[in-house]
Amino acid sequence: MSNTFLELEELALVEKPEKKKPLGPLFWICVGWIVLNIFGAIFANVLPLQNPLFQDYGTINAGPSLHHLFGTDDIGRDIFSRIVFGSRVSITVGFGSMVIGFGIGAPLGMLAAFRRGRFDTIVTTFMYILLAFPAIIATIAVLSFWTPRSVFKIILVIGLASVPLVYRVIRTATLSVATKDYVVAAKVQGATDRRILMKELLPNIAPIGISFLLIGVATVIALEGTLAFLGLSVVVPTPSWGNMINESRTVLQQNPWLAIFPSLALCFFLLSLNFIGDRLRSHFDVTEVKL
Amino acid sequence: MSVTPEKLLVVNDLSTTFATAGGPLPAVANVSFDLTRNETIGIVGESGSGKTVLSRTIMGLQPRTNVAVTGSVLLNGNEMVGTAESVKRGLWGTEVAMVFQDPMTSLNPVMRIGKQIDETLRVRLGMSKQDAKARAIELLELVGIPSPSQRYDAFPGQLSGGMRQRVVIAIALACSPKLLMADEPTTGLDVTIQAQILNLLDELKERLHMSVVLVTHDLGVVATRTSRIVVMYAGRIVEIGSTRDVFANHRMPYTRALLESSPKVSNASHTRLITIPGRPPNLLKLTQGCSFAPRCAYASDKCHQERPELQGADQPGHSFACWNPLPTTRGDSAS
Amino acid sequence: MTDTTQPLLKVRDLKVIFGKGHHAVSAVAGVSFDIFEGETLGLVGESGCGKSTTGKALMRIVEPSSGSIELDGTDLAELKKGGRQLRNIRTRMQMIFQDPISSLNPRRRVKDIVAEPLDCWKTVSGHERDVLVSDLLSKVGIDPAVYGNRYARQFSGGQCQRISIARSLAMRPKLLICDEMVSALDVSVQAQILNLLEDLKAEYGLTLLFIAHDLAVVKNVSDRVAVMYLGKICEIGPADALYEAPAHPYTKFLLGAALEADPDSPIHSQVLEGEPPSPMNPPSGCRFRTRCPKATELCASEEPMSQEVAPGHQVACHFPLSITRK
């Protein structure tokens, strides 16, 4: 028996709201946090921060204090300053590789779903073969051999590895839109394929794309952390959240702050990204019943 | 039951209000009617009229939250409003059963149709496996499914829309209910299949001595199949009476508008339809007056200020809710 | 309609076959008809009879497998798929779809939706475009000043269908194909849309192909009606004559099953038994013979050709019913 009351025609009659429910304060707090982090990453050089590489042997493994907000590490470097500078690597890798992933995967996915036919078959088969590869192991393998590692190389490898995933998400999203009557209608009115892709498909796929992008960024930042933990990220002493956590391993007993603060930074950043992505998706979902 | 009540179904001052983000939504408001045994009543209305919510409220099928039901539904002497689900479960199937609009969603697509009927029989009537199967095949035959013993093993997806609706009816009839609620049972089916299903419902009603509530938007469906009709608008009954009275001597302008705006096969081609402007009101923004007043050609100031209650017409059992009813004499609607 | 008039649309032996080999389904199995300028041809039939596929094949939304579709002398079936010529000719014929909500992009503003054909073809721009769009919206009963900037998702089914009509008229097409355009609407809204369609037809000099399953709706708008069964037209004729005295047994059953909103109308105890056979495996000879009470061996062995039983009234049946008026 179908007893989903929400489907009732009667309720559908409620005039569709012109103004949507606001995104809520938590959403804006998360946005604020991300903006603050990005701001810090961009202006780390000009902000009144201590040199992240300066080793002050006078104060090693110090707890949080006024002078060292988050304390110092085992060779006396300021943890706060290292976290701010470390965000540069994490954020650049996160967004950079997603730019590559979406730059290649999204147009291919849209085209394949829109054109169908042989183009779709070939590209989709190819992407599925790539997906069958364990991407993390492949990434690790490539990064182990392709030395010296740099941010650019990491971005390139992770970005390319994410292409099949992005492709699959965008292709599925496009498929559900491309079969709608308004796409047929546009075709019948004489719209060119390019126009249909830009005017009819893109605006309807963009919300899904953006939320997947943010969640993708979060995943990649976590992945960078994993790579750094394995010693496969940027070369030390350049800080990144991941390699800071990695370095803390050996001194966990003496100085837990060294592990806690970068972990918190990573955690809050990812949490905010995921929350924003999820909230945006439901906010822009025109089909979702709002009761 | 010691005394069998004369009326099978008595609905009294029934209201169903949903709590929504936009405020309370009165989907059904102050509805009263009754149904005798072996009678077919039609509930007619457009989308938003509350007909579907009404039928589900009578069944006692409400979501658990965000809904308030007041009034009373006496089903063969059993109160359905405010009754615990466990009690209602005992009544579903034996006292009342429902046929939904979309047979594809009311059947489990991955379960053989025979099993879906069996299950009810075994759980509700405690039949043995063999008896249940025999009875299920009997039921499939009853609803006119050809070669029922073979179809017993079919999946819903292997049947056509009309056949699926027959299966849904067979499931509804499994425990010999006294009342069958049919919510748009033929919407979405082809005309020839529609005629088959309606004939089947008629025939079954006589054979099994049931009462039927036929909920539909299609006046054609109720015209020849019901003894009485309830016309709903914006959650309220605006006219109720014998089918003949409602069709021929309707007093409520909305009933007339509904009748005149539906195209007829007997019309000459290019017959101009008489229409009413606008569309049904937003139930969240109902005014204090008659809900139909904004679309009504006869609306006076009073209609906008004060809501008309149902009042009796000339014929017994015929009532309408209107301050400026149409004259009783026929003929003016021929214009 | 005299024989001297050239039809606006001339369809000959149109076939649409989906799939290949054993799974091939001929959704449209050889359909021929003419539509003359200024008339409305109704196309009725039950689900799966191929009426919607016929409409879509005319627009080349689905590809016809064979046959010709001549609009004003140009054969659409010959034009290159996706070519400029095909795009061009589509401005002269437009289509309105069944699902009003899904026909409009929920993320675009109403005035942009209506202007879409104009923007595609860049026939007008700037102020002129805005005036034209406002005019179209007013014509279909939607106040451009109030609603023009709203998104399509904020409208009800009836309003969406009005917007669809406005959009389809933007390029001033000659032929409008309406595919079940009112079947998703409430009765009172349906009547509004049908009246609107009749008004616009007169104003814009449109020719209509009106596809629907509802016999009453089709009769109310059509000059001539074609009845389809399992991919073929079984009867075509003037609306009033065909409804009053159907010559094909199927048409008779179909009309008998139609429900009239009139308690005095007789219940036809003689309803059509069974269901249409699968188009994957159509019966030999006459496609209706498996359900036809009058079927003989001839019906099984030989496919009936279309024959004229009255002027402009053709039927594909070996034993047409007498059409002498009651």
Short mmCIF file of C-alpha atoms in Angstrom, two decimals, chain B residues 87 125-126 132 150 170 176 189 199 243 249 255-256 287 298-299 306-307 311 328:
data_model
loop_
_atom_site.label_atom_id
_atom_site.label_comp_id
_atom_site.label_asym_id
_atom_site.label_seq_id
_atom_site.Cartn_x
_atom_site.Cartn_y
_atom_site.Cartn_z
CA VAL B 87 -7.35 -1.81 16.37
CA LEU B 125 -7.88 -15.27 8.10
CA GLY B 126 -5.38 -17.84 9.32
CA ALA B 132 -4.99 -19.67 0.71
CA GLN B 150 -1.06 -19.35 -14.35
CA ALA B 170 -8.76 -9.04 -5.72
CA SER B 176 -14.70 -9.84 2.16
CA LEU B 189 -6.62 3.36 -17.72
CA ASN B 199 -18.57 -2.94 -14.70
CA THR B 243 -27.14 11.31 -8.53
CA ASN B 249 -31.32 19.88 -10.27
CA THR B 255 -21.58 21.81 -9.47
CA ARG B 256 -22.96 23.40 -12.55
CA THR B 287 -11.14 33.46 3.41
CA TYR B 298 -23.34 34.78 -8.65
CA ALA B 299 -21.22 35.85 -5.69
CA GLU B 306 -19.96 34.50 5.53
CA ARG B 307 -19.58 30.83 4.79
CA GLN B 311 -29.13 23.52 3.56
CA THR B 328 -34.78 24.81 -9.07
#
